[in-house]
PDB file of C-alpha atoms in Angstrom:
ATOM      1  CA  UNK P  15     -22.979   4.323 -29.544  1.00  0.00           C
ATOM      2  CA  UNK P  16     -19.801   6.333 -29.707  1.00  0.00           C
ATOM      3  CA  UNK P  17     -17.692   9.064 -28.169  1.00  0.00           C
ATOM      4  CA  UNK P  18     -16.633  12.063 -30.195  1.00  0.00           C
ATOM      5  CA  UNK P  19     -16.074  14.419 -27.310  1.00  0.00           C
ATOM      6  CA  UNK P  20     -19.761  15.114 -26.823  1.00  0.00           C
ATOM      7  CA  UNK P  21     -21.357  11.734 -26.256  1.00  0.00           C
ATOM      8  CA  UNK P  22     -20.516   8.990 -23.736  1.00  0.00           C
ATOM      9  CA  UNK P  23     -19.736   5.508 -24.746  1.00  0.00           C
ATOM     10  CA  UNK P  24     -21.994   2.956 -23.043  1.00  0.00           C
ATOM     11  CA  UNK P  25     -22.032  -0.738 -22.753  1.00  0.00           C
ATOM     12  CA  UNK P  26     -18.693  -2.600 -22.470  1.00  0.00           C
ATOM     13  CA  UNK P  27     -16.536   0.193 -24.057  1.00  0.00           C
ATOM     14  CA  UNK P  28     -15.220   3.214 -22.133  1.00  0.00           C
ATOM     15  CA  UNK P  29     -13.138   5.941 -23.874  1.00  0.00           C
ATOM     16  CA  UNK P  30     -12.026   9.111 -22.208  1.00  0.00           C
ATOM     17  CA  UNK P  31      -9.826  11.482 -24.146  1.00  0.00           C
ATOM     18  CA  UNK P  32      -9.682  13.579 -20.924  1.00  0.00           C
ATOM     19  CA  UNK P  33     -10.509  16.864 -22.750  1.00  0.00           C
ATOM     20  CA  UNK P  34     -13.707  17.137 -20.681  1.00  0.00           C
ATOM     21  CA  UNK P  35     -14.115  16.628 -16.923  1.00  0.00           C
ATOM     22  CA  UNK P  36     -15.646  13.128 -16.472  1.00  0.00           C
ATOM     23  CA  UNK P  37     -14.138  12.569 -13.049  1.00  0.00           C
ATOM     24  CA  UNK P  38     -17.560  11.641 -11.665  1.00  0.00           C
ATOM     25  CA  UNK P  39     -17.174   8.471 -13.711  1.00  0.00           C
ATOM     26  CA  UNK P  40     -14.214   7.440 -11.589  1.00  0.00           C
ATOM     27  CA  UNK P  41     -13.789   6.555  -7.913  1.00  0.00           C
ATOM     28  CA  UNK P  42     -10.578   7.313  -6.031  1.00  0.00           C
ATOM     29  CA  UNK P  43      -9.386   4.808  -3.427  1.00  0.00           C
ATOM     30  CA  UNK P  44      -6.579   5.863  -1.144  1.00  0.00           C
ATOM     31  CA  UNK P  45      -5.713   5.539   2.549  1.00  0.00           C
ATOM     32  CA  UNK P  46      -4.244   8.996   2.491  1.00  0.00           C
ATOM     33  CA  UNK P  47      -6.684  11.883   3.017  1.00  0.00           C
ATOM     34  CA  UNK P  48      -4.287  14.235   1.296  1.00  0.00           C
ATOM     35  CA  UNK P  49      -4.260  12.351  -2.019  1.00  0.00           C
ATOM     36  CA  UNK P  50      -6.330  14.228  -4.534  1.00  0.00           C
ATOM     37  CA  UNK P  51      -7.783  13.301  -7.997  1.00  0.00           C
ATOM     38  CA  UNK P  52      -8.819  16.190 -10.229  1.00  0.00           C
ATOM     39  CA  UNK P  53      -9.284  17.045 -13.936  1.00  0.00           C
ATOM     40  CA  UNK P  54      -6.731  19.318 -15.569  1.00  0.00           C
ATOM     41  CA  UNK P  55      -8.693  21.104 -18.325  1.00  0.00           C
ATOM     42  CA  UNK P  56      -5.699  23.094 -19.571  1.00  0.00           C
ATOM     43  CA  UNK P  57      -3.631  19.996 -20.430  1.00  0.00           C
ATOM     44  CA  UNK P  58      -6.491  17.506 -21.092  1.00  0.00           C
ATOM     45  CA  UNK P  59      -5.687  14.933 -18.359  1.00  0.00           C
ATOM     46  CA  UNK P  60      -6.369  13.806 -14.779  1.00  0.00           C
ATOM     47  CA  UNK P  61      -3.871  14.302 -11.979  1.00  0.00           C
ATOM     48  CA  UNK P  62      -3.425  12.415  -8.729  1.00  0.00           C
ATOM     49  CA  UNK P  63      -1.316  14.347  -6.257  1.00  0.00           C
ATOM     50  CA  UNK P  64       0.319  12.386  -3.426  1.00  0.00           C
ATOM     51  CA  UNK P  65       1.877  13.995  -0.318  1.00  0.00           C
ATOM     52  CA  UNK P  66       4.835  11.635  -0.054  1.00  0.00           C
ATOM     53  CA  UNK P  67       4.968  11.512   3.758  1.00  0.00           C
ATOM     54  CA  UNK P  68       4.784   7.696   3.510  1.00  0.00           C
ATOM     55  CA  UNK P  69       4.631   5.273   0.619  1.00  0.00           C
ATOM     56  CA  UNK P  70       0.966   5.773  -0.581  1.00  0.00           C
ATOM     57  CA  UNK P  71      -0.888   4.022  -3.382  1.00  0.00           C
ATOM     58  CA  UNK P  72      -3.828   5.612  -5.153  1.00  0.00           C
ATOM     59  CA  UNK P  73      -6.308   3.623  -7.228  1.00  0.00           C
ATOM     60  CA  UNK P  74      -8.705   5.367  -9.673  1.00  0.00           C
ATOM     61  CA  UNK P  75     -11.488   2.887 -10.416  1.00  0.00           C
ATOM     62  CA  UNK P  76     -13.472   3.151 -13.668  1.00  0.00           C
ATOM     63  CA  UNK P  77     -17.171   3.040 -12.625  1.00  0.00           C
ATOM     64  CA  UNK P  78     -19.744   0.986 -14.396  1.00  0.00           C
ATOM     65  CA  UNK P  79     -17.462  -1.285 -16.546  1.00  0.00           C
ATOM     66  CA  UNK P  80     -16.955  -4.936 -15.783  1.00  0.00           C
ATOM     67  CA  UNK P  81     -15.225  -7.814 -17.429  1.00  0.00           C
ATOM     68  CA  UNK P  82     -12.743 -10.614 -16.973  1.00  0.00           C
ATOM     69  CA  UNK P  83     -11.455 -10.295 -20.560  1.00  0.00           C
ATOM     70  CA  UNK P  84     -10.563  -6.906 -21.837  1.00  0.00           C
ATOM     71  CA  UNK P  85      -8.205  -4.581 -23.673  1.00  0.00           C
ATOM     72  CA  UNK P  86      -7.000  -1.400 -21.863  1.00  0.00           C
ATOM     73  CA  UNK P  87      -4.664   1.400 -22.855  1.00  0.00           C
ATOM     74  CA  UNK P  88      -3.733   4.761 -21.355  1.00  0.00           C
ATOM     75  CA  UNK P  89      -0.883   7.202 -21.109  1.00  0.00           C
ATOM     76  CA  UNK P  90       0.862   8.294 -17.876  1.00  0.00           C
ATOM     77  CA  UNK P  91       3.711  10.197 -16.412  1.00  0.00           C
ATOM     78  CA  UNK P  92       4.772  11.505 -13.054  1.00  0.00           C
ATOM     79  CA  UNK P  93       6.229  14.823 -11.900  1.00  0.00           C
ATOM     80  CA  UNK P  94       8.429  14.497  -8.794  1.00  0.00           C
ATOM     81  CA  UNK P  95      11.177  16.389  -7.156  1.00  0.00           C
ATOM     82  CA  UNK P  96      13.087  13.163  -6.743  1.00  0.00           C
ATOM     83  CA  UNK P  97      14.065  10.139  -8.722  1.00  0.00           C
ATOM     84  CA  UNK P  98      12.668   7.949  -5.939  1.00  0.00           C
ATOM     85  CA  UNK P  99      10.969   4.970  -7.605  1.00  0.00           C
ATOM     86  CA  UNK P 100       7.491   6.189  -8.042  1.00  0.00           C
ATOM     87  CA  UNK P 101       5.260   3.731  -9.923  1.00  0.00           C
ATOM     88  CA  UNK P 102       2.322   3.751 -12.224  1.00  0.00           C
ATOM     89  CA  UNK P 103       0.245   0.914 -13.567  1.00  0.00           C
ATOM     90  CA  UNK P 104      -3.165  -0.606 -13.460  1.00  0.00           C
ATOM     91  CA  UNK P 105      -5.141  -3.272 -11.687  1.00  0.00           C
ATOM     92  CA  UNK P 106      -7.701  -5.544 -13.247  1.00  0.00           C
ATOM     93  CA  UNK P 107      -9.924  -8.517 -12.356  1.00  0.00           C
ATOM     94  CA  UNK P 108     -10.051  -6.557  -9.051  1.00  0.00           C
ATOM     95  CA  UNK P 109     -12.899  -6.891  -6.568  1.00  0.00           C
ATOM     96  CA  UNK P 110     -13.282  -3.097  -6.666  1.00  0.00           C
ATOM     97  CA  UNK P 111     -12.791  -2.401  -2.998  1.00  0.00           C
ATOM     98  CA  UNK P 112      -9.939  -4.277  -1.322  1.00  0.00           C
ATOM     99  CA  UNK P 113      -6.638  -2.507  -0.682  1.00  0.00           C
ATOM    100  CA  UNK P 114      -3.730  -3.510   1.495  1.00  0.00           C
ATOM    101  CA  UNK P 115      -3.172  -1.472   4.702  1.00  0.00           C
ATOM    102  CA  UNK P 116      -1.334   0.791   5.230  1.00  0.00           C
ATOM    103  CA  UNK P 117      -0.068   1.453   1.697  1.00  0.00           C
ATOM    104  CA  UNK P 118      -3.364   1.249  -0.116  1.00  0.00           C
ATOM    105  CA  UNK P 119      -2.026  -1.175  -2.763  1.00  0.00           C
ATOM    106  CA  UNK P 120      -4.884  -2.945  -4.556  1.00  0.00           C
ATOM    107  CA  UNK P 121      -5.677  -6.443  -3.138  1.00  0.00           C
ATOM    108  CA  UNK P 122      -7.500  -9.299  -4.876  1.00  0.00           C
ATOM    109  CA  UNK P 123      -6.304  -8.164  -8.325  1.00  0.00           C
ATOM    110  CA  UNK P 124      -3.780  -8.527 -11.093  1.00  0.00           C
ATOM    111  CA  UNK P 125      -1.460  -5.587 -10.934  1.00  0.00           C
ATOM    112  CA  UNK P 126       0.755  -4.074 -13.640  1.00  0.00           C
ATOM    113  CA  UNK P 127       3.648  -2.026 -12.185  1.00  0.00           C
ATOM    114  CA  UNK P 128       6.056   0.234 -13.974  1.00  0.00           C
ATOM    115  CA  UNK P 129       8.521   2.266 -11.861  1.00  0.00           C
ATOM    116  CA  UNK P 130      11.615   4.377 -12.333  1.00  0.00           C
ATOM    117  CA  UNK P 131      14.695   2.309 -13.091  1.00  0.00           C
ATOM    118  CA  UNK P 132      16.109   0.036 -15.771  1.00  0.00           C
ATOM    119  CA  UNK P 133      16.127  -3.539 -14.323  1.00  0.00           C
ATOM    120  CA  UNK P 134      13.260  -5.624 -13.002  1.00  0.00           C
ATOM    121  CA  UNK P 135      11.205  -2.500 -12.851  1.00  0.00           C
ATOM    122  CA  UNK P 136       8.226  -3.687 -14.753  1.00  0.00           C
ATOM    123  CA  UNK P 137       6.079  -6.474 -13.378  1.00  0.00           C
ATOM    124  CA  UNK P 138       2.764  -8.307 -13.680  1.00  0.00           C
ATOM    125  CA  UNK P 139       1.718  -9.381 -10.189  1.00  0.00           C
ATOM    126  CA  UNK P 140      -1.141 -11.185  -8.556  1.00  0.00           C
ATOM    127  CA  UNK P 141      -2.262  -9.744  -5.234  1.00  0.00           C
ATOM    128  CA  UNK P 142      -4.272 -12.000  -3.025  1.00  0.00           C
ATOM    129  CA  UNK P 143      -4.952 -11.795   0.700  1.00  0.00           C
ATOM    130  CA  UNK P 144      -2.334  -9.125   1.239  1.00  0.00           C
ATOM    131  CA  UNK P 145       0.579 -10.946  -0.566  1.00  0.00           C
ATOM    132  CA  UNK P 146       1.893 -10.610  -4.063  1.00  0.00           C
ATOM    133  CA  UNK P 147       3.148 -13.196  -6.596  1.00  0.00           C
ATOM    134  CA  UNK P 148       5.069 -12.310  -9.753  1.00  0.00           C
ATOM    135  CA  UNK P 149       3.448 -13.621 -12.958  1.00  0.00           C
ATOM    136  CA  UNK P 150       6.002 -11.931 -15.219  1.00  0.00           C
ATOM    137  CA  UNK P 151       8.859  -9.482 -14.789  1.00  0.00           C
ATOM    138  CA  UNK P 152      11.010  -7.426 -17.165  1.00  0.00           C
ATOM    139  CA  UNK P 153      12.986  -4.275 -17.723  1.00  0.00           C
ATOM    140  CA  UNK P 154      12.268  -0.968 -19.389  1.00  0.00           C
ATOM    141  CA  UNK P 155      14.396   2.119 -18.768  1.00  0.00           C
ATOM    142  CA  UNK P 156      12.095   4.773 -17.228  1.00  0.00           C
ATOM    143  CA  UNK P 157      13.099   8.124 -15.821  1.00  0.00           C
ATOM    144  CA  UNK P 158      10.811  10.523 -13.972  1.00  0.00           C
ATOM    145  CA  UNK P 159       8.580  12.617 -16.280  1.00  0.00           C
ATOM    146  CA  UNK P 160       8.877  10.028 -19.139  1.00  0.00           C
ATOM    147  CA  UNK P 161       5.577   9.480 -20.937  1.00  0.00           C
ATOM    148  CA  UNK P 162       4.611   5.840 -20.728  1.00  0.00           C
ATOM    149  CA  UNK P 163       1.786   4.142 -22.671  1.00  0.00           C
ATOM    150  CA  UNK P 164       0.426   1.029 -20.899  1.00  0.00           C
ATOM    151  CA  UNK P 165      -1.494  -1.541 -22.932  1.00  0.00           C
ATOM    152  CA  UNK P 166      -2.932  -4.714 -21.508  1.00  0.00           C
ATOM    153  CA  UNK P 167      -4.880  -7.520 -23.102  1.00  0.00           C
ATOM    154  CA  UNK P 168      -6.388 -10.418 -21.094  1.00  0.00           C
ATOM    155  CA  UNK P 169      -8.201 -13.268 -22.905  1.00  0.00           C
ATOM    156  CA  UNK P 170      -9.006 -16.294 -20.809  1.00  0.00           C
ATOM    157  CA  UNK P 171      -5.889 -17.173 -18.853  1.00  0.00           C
ATOM    158  CA  UNK P 172      -3.437 -15.277 -21.164  1.00  0.00           C
ATOM    159  CA  UNK P 173      -2.123 -11.876 -20.163  1.00  0.00           C
ATOM    160  CA  UNK P 174      -0.144  -9.584 -22.492  1.00  0.00           C
ATOM    161  CA  UNK P 175       1.257  -6.279 -21.260  1.00  0.00           C
ATOM    162  CA  UNK P 176       3.052  -3.819 -23.574  1.00  0.00           C
ATOM    163  CA  UNK P 177       4.720  -0.786 -22.088  1.00  0.00           C
ATOM    164  CA  UNK P 178       5.869   1.897 -24.470  1.00  0.00           C
ATOM    165  CA  UNK P 179       8.264   4.610 -23.285  1.00  0.00           C
ATOM    166  CA  UNK P 180       7.118   7.319 -25.696  1.00  0.00           C
ATOM    167  CA  UNK P 181       9.862   9.649 -24.544  1.00  0.00           C
ATOM    168  CA  UNK P 182      12.694   7.304 -25.486  1.00  0.00           C
ATOM    169  CA  UNK P 183      10.972   5.221 -28.163  1.00  0.00           C
ATOM    170  CA  UNK P 184      11.711   1.911 -26.354  1.00  0.00           C
ATOM    171  CA  UNK P 185       9.068  -0.710 -25.590  1.00  0.00           C
ATOM    172  CA  UNK P 186       8.909  -3.916 -23.469  1.00  0.00           C
ATOM    173  CA  UNK P 187       6.368  -6.761 -23.299  1.00  0.00           C
ATOM    174  CA  UNK P 188       5.331  -9.007 -20.485  1.00  0.00           C
ATOM    175  CA  UNK P 189       3.318 -12.163 -20.949  1.00  0.00           C
ATOM    176  CA  UNK P 190       1.942 -14.720 -18.501  1.00  0.00           C
ATOM    177  CA  UNK P 191      -0.896 -17.148 -17.802  1.00  0.00           C
ATOM    178  CA  UNK P 192      -3.185 -17.232 -14.788  1.00  0.00           C
ATOM    179  CA  UNK P 193      -6.917 -17.471 -14.479  1.00  0.00           C
ATOM    180  CA  UNK P 194      -7.491 -17.766 -10.761  1.00  0.00           C
ATOM    181  CA  UNK P 195      -8.981 -14.342 -10.268  1.00  0.00           C
ATOM    182  CA  UNK P 196     -12.420 -13.874 -11.605  1.00  0.00           C
ATOM    183  CA  UNK P 197     -13.409 -10.363 -10.258  1.00  0.00           C
ATOM    184  CA  UNK P 198     -14.316  -7.812 -12.929  1.00  0.00           C
ATOM    185  CA  UNK P 199     -13.283  -4.278 -11.861  1.00  0.00           C
ATOM    186  CA  UNK P 200     -10.550  -2.067 -13.388  1.00  0.00           C
ATOM    187  CA  UNK P 201      -8.467   0.791 -12.035  1.00  0.00           C
ATOM    188  CA  UNK P 202      -5.373   2.888 -12.833  1.00  0.00           C
ATOM    189  CA  UNK P 203      -2.766   2.963 -10.018  1.00  0.00           C
ATOM    190  CA  UNK P 204       0.078   5.151  -8.805  1.00  0.00           C
ATOM    191  CA  UNK P 205       2.314   5.380  -5.822  1.00  0.00           C
ATOM    192  CA  UNK P 206       4.617   8.117  -4.541  1.00  0.00           C
ATOM    193  CA  UNK P 207       7.588   6.175  -3.251  1.00  0.00           C
ATOM    194  CA  UNK P 208       7.497   8.268  -0.045  1.00  0.00           C
ATOM    195  CA  UNK P 209       8.279  11.525  -1.942  1.00  0.00           C
ATOM    196  CA  UNK P 210       5.676  14.079  -2.992  1.00  0.00           C
ATOM    197  CA  UNK P 211       4.598  13.394  -6.583  1.00  0.00           C
ATOM    198  CA  UNK P 212       1.902  14.136  -9.089  1.00  0.00           C
ATOM    199  CA  UNK P 213       0.761  11.341 -11.413  1.00  0.00           C
ATOM    200  CA  UNK P 214      -0.950  12.159 -14.685  1.00  0.00           C
ATOM    201  CA  UNK P 215      -3.350  10.034 -16.766  1.00  0.00           C
ATOM    202  CA  UNK P 216      -4.875  10.533 -20.121  1.00  0.00           C
ATOM    203  CA  UNK P 217      -6.086   8.826 -23.328  1.00  0.00           C
ATOM    204  CA  UNK P 218      -7.913   5.946 -21.655  1.00  0.00           C
ATOM    205  CA  UNK P 219      -9.462   3.158 -23.798  1.00  0.00           C
ATOM    206  CA  UNK P 220     -11.122   0.194 -22.105  1.00  0.00           C
ATOM    207  CA  UNK P 221     -12.990  -2.520 -23.957  1.00  0.00           C
ATOM    208  CA  UNK P 222     -14.329  -5.180 -21.586  1.00  0.00           C
ATOM    209  CA  UNK P 223     -16.344  -8.325 -22.284  1.00  0.00           C
ATOM    210  CA  UNK P 224     -19.223  -8.710 -19.846  1.00  0.00           C
ATOM    211  CA  UNK P 225     -18.974 -11.812 -17.616  1.00  0.00           C
ATOM    212  CA  UNK P 226     -21.881 -13.470 -19.578  1.00  0.00           C
ATOM    213  CA  UNK P 227     -20.628 -12.630 -23.096  1.00  0.00           C
ATOM    214  CA  UNK P 228     -20.495 -15.590 -25.455  1.00  0.00           C
ATOM    215  CA  UNK P 229     -18.870 -13.989 -28.529  1.00  0.00           C
ATOM    216  CA  UNK P 230     -15.580 -13.173 -26.850  1.00  0.00           C
ATOM    217  CA  UNK P 231     -13.545  -9.971 -27.137  1.00  0.00           C
ATOM    218  CA  UNK P 232     -10.703 -10.768 -29.460  1.00  0.00           C
ATOM    219  CA  UNK P 233     -12.340  -9.277 -32.539  1.00  0.00           C
ATOM    220  CA  UNK P 234     -12.798  -5.931 -30.812  1.00  0.00           C
ATOM    221  CA  UNK P 235      -9.193  -5.503 -29.634  1.00  0.00           C
ATOM    222  CA  UNK P 236      -6.679  -3.494 -31.760  1.00  0.00           C
ATOM    223  CA  UNK P 237      -3.440  -5.253 -32.535  1.00  0.00           C
ATOM    224  CA  UNK P 238      -1.446  -4.719 -29.322  1.00  0.00           C
ATOM    225  CA  UNK P 239       1.983  -5.111 -30.874  1.00  0.00           C
ATOM    226  CA  UNK P 240       1.425  -2.661 -33.700  1.00  0.00           C
ATOM    227  CA  UNK P 241       0.732   0.799 -32.346  1.00  0.00           C
ATOM    228  CA  UNK P 242      -2.899   0.398 -31.271  1.00  0.00           C
ATOM    229  CA  UNK P 243      -4.705   3.717 -30.942  1.00  0.00           C
TER     230      UNK P 243
END
């Protein structure tokens, strides 16, 4: 099946161009009761607004799609009154429910983080039992309101993360190996850095191999280094 704006992709592929309200196909996880997740029909995207009273993570889980191996892509930016290091990213191979109190950061997951700054501000982490371990770190100059495309491929133990700053035309790549997490859930994440902020998401593509797949996923994944869309 396919998605042309009128039909929903089923199986192991999920595509949301965000022109229609499909928020029922996502689940918001956040410790803060003031964090909201809504569809913005005018601009064709979803927004997650965070109060900023304390550092608060929000996780938007994609319902009904599972896989240890996958390709994911989406666009994101954040409006904020401050240059405080807000962050966006995604979590994968997540158990689908665990978050770390009191921030709400996803637990039992691989986590890609991209925050405002220019040094050591992009990371691939492993979160287990409330603690984090860096798998790979790097740098990409990011200012508030920059449009960032995040692309991630995981095949077996190999992780490849490409972050494109669409606003500046600069990209950076993270690579690493780890296969210790075997959960299958996926989610987009954001955090407010303690300052009120609104994170925006759009253009989501997720291709996931089911846990019992025998033909792999590599043939389905667009070339991650060459402008996959």
